[in-house]
Amino acid sequence: MNRALAVFILFGIGYFLSNFFRAANAVIAGDLMRDLGLSAADLGMMTSLFYAGFAAVQLPLGVALDRIGPRIAVPSLMLMTVVGCLLFATATALPQVAVGRTLIGIGMAGNLMGAVKAFGVWFPPNRVATFTSLMVGIGALGALVAATPLAWLNQQFGWRAVFLGGAGVVLLSAAGIALGAQNAPPGVVWRATSDTADGGFGRIFRNSQFWRIAPLNFVWLGTVLAVQTLWAGPYLFDVLRLPQIETGNLLLLISAGVATGYASCGALADTFGVRRTVQGGMALFLASQTPLLLPIPLPPPALAVAFFMFGFTGAFNLLMLTEVRILFPPSMVGRAVTAVNLFGFTGATAIQWGMGVIIGAFTPDEAGRYPVEAYIAAFGAALAINIAVFIWYLTPAPVQQGLKAEG
């Protein structure tokens, strides 16, 4: 139990840092645009590169997790974040900060996937979803630190100093996982022998249920990250004209909702069933997006409730990993969950960038603020895609001979 607790804590710290870095740009967006001369489209593209880097390494990461284990694979990737933070902190133009943001995403790509792989052998099968969601809920507090606390740190020391300090913290976290975590309890089989022995990614991509799960993760995770980690901040700055600290307070409520949703969705799934919980969570997530489409924005108190519910229901995307994990044996879990995660972070890249393109198509005022119509168009496009893919998810997958759920 002490070893399992160590695995839980060490991967939780890594995931905390991942959430901090992915959400940081929402609070410092104005400073980045001013200091580096970025447009809205530039900001959307650059911020989305975290997810592009994240997505790019998912499939090789899955092989590494199944072959060498999370103890080595995860901290090795985290060294890329250290380099990315240093480059981001010293950037003077878009190309440098874009490369830095990409490297930060690549380095953070293994924290949650490594935890899912490790928890599958460290905890009982009927409690893996509960422990995973609890760790993710605690780790999601990193996004809380990237709200009001980051706004204060930015005012006191500047965003460059924050990223320089972050490089050191990530290095310590990577060392902790490498030295203190273990791939599996003694005698437990977790390692894949070869792709030819278990079917590899081909077996995963031939599973018809996978093609219901992966697209839903594309839009669900993609939308919540696009809004939470970037576009909610400019929306509050431009439409409600809120100062940085008040904006940070409202962003903190999205992050609080995400943390609460992550911490509770696993227990709900273990109690009521994964698929039923997914369906209910996604339906509520769609409803939570509608306040962002109002031509007259909600006042801050009402918007605070809407933001919390958006984050809470958005967090239920975590169950996509649980739903795909039970389709395949333990030796394939690393590849199965990273394949689904590839879609999620590709969605975050596409939706976050696409929203920036839509918003940038409108004319800002003399102060550089975009009109409410720009945000309605961007949020409305995201909601329409979410609805279409949810309908596809609810469509029964064809029955396949020789392919059935394994757990």
Tab-separated table of N, CA and C in Angstrom, residues 256-330:
chain	number	residue	atom	x	y	z
A	256	ALA	N	-11.800	24.954	-10.762
A	256	ALA	CA	-12.379	24.277	-9.601
A	256	ALA	C	-13.427	23.264	-10.046
A	257	GLY	N	-14.228	23.633	-11.038
A	257	GLY	CA	-15.198	22.692	-11.571
A	257	GLY	C	-14.533	21.486	-12.202
A	258	VAL	N	-13.464	21.716	-12.962
A	258	VAL	CA	-12.724	20.614	-13.568
A	258	VAL	C	-12.167	19.686	-12.493
A	259	ALA	N	-11.543	20.263	-11.469
A	259	ALA	CA	-10.973	19.446	-10.398
A	259	ALA	C	-12.047	18.625	-9.695
A	260	THR	N	-13.195	19.243	-9.422
A	260	THR	CA	-14.286	18.534	-8.756
A	260	THR	C	-14.848	17.433	-9.651
A	261	GLY	N	-15.016	17.736	-10.925
A	261	GLY	CA	-15.527	16.736	-11.863
A	261	GLY	C	-14.586	15.558	-12.020
A	262	TYR	N	-13.296	15.848	-12.159
A	262	TYR	CA	-12.319	14.776	-12.252
A	262	TYR	C	-12.334	13.896	-11.004
A	263	ALA	N	-12.417	14.522	-9.842
A	263	ALA	CA	-12.344	13.772	-8.593
A	263	ALA	C	-13.575	12.898	-8.357
A	264	SER	N	-14.708	13.257	-8.958
A	264	SER	CA	-15.950	12.540	-8.670
A	264	SER	C	-16.424	11.624	-9.789
A	265	CYS	N	-15.993	11.865	-11.044
A	265	CYS	CA	-16.579	11.091	-12.146
A	265	CYS	C	-16.214	9.616	-12.079
A	266	GLY	N	-15.030	9.271	-11.566
A	266	GLY	CA	-14.643	7.865	-11.475
A	266	GLY	C	-15.526	7.089	-10.520
A	267	ALA	N	-15.808	7.676	-9.358
A	267	ALA	CA	-16.680	7.005	-8.390
A	267	ALA	C	-18.087	6.850	-8.954
A	268	LEU	N	-18.573	7.866	-9.678
A	268	LEU	CA	-19.890	7.764	-10.301
A	268	LEU	C	-19.917	6.645	-11.345
A	269	ALA	N	-18.829	6.555	-12.128
A	269	ALA	CA	-18.763	5.506	-13.149
A	269	ALA	C	-18.696	4.120	-12.524
A	270	ASP	N	-17.946	3.975	-11.432
A	270	ASP	CA	-17.861	2.688	-10.757
A	270	ASP	C	-19.193	2.304	-10.112
A	271	THR	N	-20.026	3.305	-9.803
A	271	THR	CA	-21.320	3.043	-9.174
A	271	THR	C	-22.430	2.820	-10.196
A	272	PHE	N	-22.501	3.678	-11.212
A	272	PHE	CA	-23.626	3.648	-12.151
A	272	PHE	C	-23.272	3.066	-13.517
A	273	GLY	N	-22.008	2.781	-13.757
A	273	GLY	CA	-21.581	2.291	-15.061
A	273	GLY	C	-20.920	3.389	-15.868
A	274	VAL	N	-19.884	3.029	-16.598
A	274	VAL	CA	-19.109	4.019	-17.329
A	274	VAL	C	-19.945	4.682	-18.418
A	275	ARG	N	-20.603	3.881	-19.248
A	275	ARG	CA	-21.313	4.441	-20.397
A	275	ARG	C	-22.464	5.343	-19.971
A	276	ARG	N	-23.206	4.939	-18.964
A	276	ARG	CA	-24.316	5.767	-18.499
A	276	ARG	C	-23.810	7.104	-17.959
A	277	THR	N	-22.688	7.067	-17.234
A	277	THR	CA	-22.122	8.296	-16.681
A	277	THR	C	-21.586	9.199	-17.791
A	278	VAL	N	-20.992	8.598	-18.824
A	278	VAL	CA	-20.519	9.372	-19.975
A	278	VAL	C	-21.681	10.089	-20.652
A	279	GLN	N	-22.765	9.383	-20.878
A	279	GLN	CA	-23.907	9.974	-21.568
A	279	GLN	C	-24.498	11.147	-20.777
A	280	GLY	N	-24.672	10.952	-19.471
A	280	GLY	CA	-25.208	12.031	-18.652
A	280	GLY	C	-24.265	13.217	-18.575
A	281	GLY	N	-22.968	12.941	-18.433
A	281	GLY	CA	-21.990	14.014	-18.338
A	281	GLY	C	-21.913	14.833	-19.612
A	282	MET	N	-21.945	14.166	-20.773
A	282	MET	CA	-21.848	14.893	-22.040
A	282	MET	C	-23.095	15.727	-22.291
A	283	ALA	N	-24.265	15.211	-21.954
A	283	ALA	CA	-25.504	15.982	-22.131
A	283	ALA	C	-25.463	17.273	-21.313
A	284	LEU	N	-24.984	17.180	-20.081
A	284	LEU	CA	-24.880	18.370	-19.237
A	284	LEU	C	-23.793	19.318	-19.733
A	285	PHE	N	-22.717	18.760	-20.306
A	285	PHE	CA	-21.655	19.595	-20.851
A	285	PHE	C	-22.174	20.445	-22.012
A	286	LEU	N	-23.000	19.851	-22.859
A	286	LEU	CA	-23.594	20.607	-23.957
A	286	LEU	C	-24.455	21.758	-23.414
A	287	ALA	N	-25.248	21.474	-22.389
A	287	ALA	CA	-26.104	22.511	-21.806
A	287	ALA	C	-25.277	23.630	-21.178
A	288	SER	N	-24.127	23.267	-20.594
A	288	SER	CA	-23.304	24.264	-19.898
A	288	SER	C	-22.671	25.271	-20.850
A	289	GLN	N	-22.609	24.950	-22.145
A	289	GLN	CA	-21.992	25.868	-23.110
A	289	GLN	C	-22.942	26.957	-23.590
A	290	THR	N	-24.241	26.772	-23.409
A	290	THR	CA	-25.214	27.711	-23.965
A	290	THR	C	-25.116	29.129	-23.392
A	291	PRO	N	-24.754	29.348	-22.104
A	291	PRO	CA	-24.636	30.735	-21.630
A	291	PRO	C	-23.585	31.554	-22.371
A	292	LEU	N	-22.599	30.883	-22.993
A	292	LEU	CA	-21.560	31.611	-23.721
A	292	LEU	C	-22.062	32.118	-25.071
A	293	LEU	N	-23.283	31.749	-25.453
A	293	LEU	CA	-23.832	32.168	-26.742
A	293	LEU	C	-24.790	33.348	-26.614
A	294	LEU	N	-24.943	33.893	-25.415
A	294	LEU	CA	-25.887	34.980	-25.199
A	294	LEU	C	-25.327	36.298	-25.732
A	295	PRO	N	-26.128	37.068	-26.481
A	295	PRO	CA	-25.640	38.357	-26.991
A	295	PRO	C	-25.377	39.374	-25.892
A	296	ILE	N	-26.128	39.256	-24.801
A	296	ILE	CA	-25.850	40.081	-23.608
A	296	ILE	C	-25.264	39.155	-22.557
A	297	PRO	N	-23.966	39.252	-22.270
A	297	PRO	CA	-23.315	38.294	-21.363
A	297	PRO	C	-23.941	38.289	-19.979
A	298	LEU	N	-23.878	37.148	-19.336
A	298	LEU	CA	-24.329	37.046	-17.960
A	298	LEU	C	-23.481	37.931	-17.058
A	299	PRO	N	-24.060	38.476	-15.994
A	299	PRO	CA	-23.243	39.211	-15.017
A	299	PRO	C	-22.275	38.244	-14.330
A	300	PRO	N	-21.170	38.750	-13.786
A	300	PRO	CA	-20.144	37.869	-13.201
A	300	PRO	C	-20.660	36.831	-12.205
A	301	PRO	N	-21.600	37.141	-11.286
A	301	PRO	CA	-22.062	36.081	-10.370
A	301	PRO	C	-22.716	34.901	-11.090
A	302	ALA	N	-23.569	35.187	-12.084
A	302	ALA	CA	-24.212	34.106	-12.839
A	302	ALA	C	-23.207	33.388	-13.728
A	303	LEU	N	-22.262	34.151	-14.282
A	303	LEU	CA	-21.241	33.546	-15.127
A	303	LEU	C	-20.343	32.624	-14.308
A	304	ALA	N	-20.154	32.953	-13.037
A	304	ALA	CA	-19.344	32.094	-12.166
A	304	ALA	C	-19.964	30.704	-12.056
A	305	VAL	N	-21.295	30.640	-11.922
A	305	VAL	CA	-21.983	29.348	-11.845
A	305	VAL	C	-21.848	28.601	-13.168
A	306	ALA	N	-22.036	29.322	-14.278
A	306	ALA	CA	-21.936	28.698	-15.590
A	306	ALA	C	-20.528	28.162	-15.841
A	307	PHE	N	-19.513	28.931	-15.454
A	307	PHE	CA	-18.130	28.496	-15.633
A	307	PHE	C	-17.827	27.250	-14.809
A	308	PHE	N	-18.314	27.213	-13.577
A	308	PHE	CA	-18.074	26.036	-12.738
A	308	PHE	C	-18.702	24.795	-13.368
A	309	MET	N	-19.942	24.914	-13.852
A	309	MET	CA	-20.614	23.764	-14.454
A	309	MET	C	-19.936	23.337	-15.751
A	310	PHE	N	-19.427	24.303	-16.516
A	310	PHE	CA	-18.687	23.981	-17.735
A	310	PHE	C	-17.457	23.142	-17.384
A	311	GLY	N	-16.724	23.557	-16.362
A	311	GLY	CA	-15.545	22.798	-15.952
A	311	GLY	C	-15.902	21.444	-15.364
A	312	PHE	N	-16.936	21.405	-14.523
A	312	PHE	CA	-17.330	20.159	-13.861
A	312	PHE	C	-17.735	19.097	-14.877
A	313	THR	N	-18.610	19.452	-15.793
A	313	THR	CA	-19.077	18.469	-16.771
A	313	THR	C	-18.022	18.196	-17.839
A	314	GLY	N	-17.192	19.193	-18.128
A	314	GLY	CA	-16.111	18.976	-19.082
A	314	GLY	C	-15.126	17.933	-18.608
A	315	ALA	N	-14.964	17.817	-17.294
A	315	ALA	CA	-13.999	16.875	-16.723
A	315	ALA	C	-14.388	15.421	-16.935
A	316	PHE	N	-15.655	15.161	-17.238
A	316	PHE	CA	-16.090	13.780	-17.422
A	316	PHE	C	-15.500	13.141	-18.679
A	317	ASN	N	-14.801	13.937	-19.500
A	317	ASN	CA	-14.084	13.344	-20.638
A	317	ASN	C	-13.062	12.317	-20.181
A	318	LEU	N	-12.633	12.395	-18.924
A	318	LEU	CA	-11.672	11.432	-18.393
A	318	LEU	C	-12.174	9.997	-18.545
A	319	LEU	N	-13.479	9.809	-18.521
A	319	LEU	CA	-14.051	8.465	-18.598
A	319	LEU	C	-13.863	7.824	-19.965
A	320	MET	N	-13.497	8.621	-20.973
A	320	MET	CA	-13.151	8.040	-22.268
A	320	MET	C	-11.972	7.080	-22.128
A	321	LEU	N	-11.026	7.411	-21.249
A	321	LEU	CA	-9.876	6.532	-21.023
A	321	LEU	C	-10.310	5.243	-20.325
A	322	THR	N	-11.233	5.365	-19.381
A	322	THR	CA	-11.747	4.170	-18.702
A	322	THR	C	-12.523	3.296	-19.667
A	323	GLU	N	-13.328	3.921	-20.531
A	323	GLU	CA	-14.163	3.146	-21.450
A	323	GLU	C	-13.310	2.363	-22.444
A	324	VAL	N	-12.215	2.961	-22.930
A	324	VAL	CA	-11.375	2.234	-23.880
A	324	VAL	C	-10.465	1.239	-23.174
A	325	ARG	N	-10.097	1.523	-21.921
A	325	ARG	CA	-9.178	0.629	-21.191
A	325	ARG	C	-9.768	-0.756	-21.016
A	326	ILE	N	-11.070	-0.837	-20.780
A	326	ILE	CA	-11.679	-2.139	-20.512
A	326	ILE	C	-11.906	-2.955	-21.786
A	327	LEU	N	-11.625	-2.380	-22.948
A	327	LEU	CA	-11.777	-3.128	-24.199
A	327	LEU	C	-10.590	-4.037	-24.498
A	328	PHE	N	-9.459	-3.817	-23.814
A	328	PHE	CA	-8.223	-4.503	-24.174
A	328	PHE	C	-7.511	-5.045	-22.928
A	329	PRO	N	-6.627	-6.041	-23.099
A	329	PRO	CA	-5.907	-6.627	-21.964
A	329	PRO	C	-4.869	-5.666	-21.383
A	330	PRO	N	-4.366	-5.933	-20.144
A	330	PRO	CA	-3.427	-5.019	-19.486
A	330	PRO	C	-2.180	-4.700	-20.295
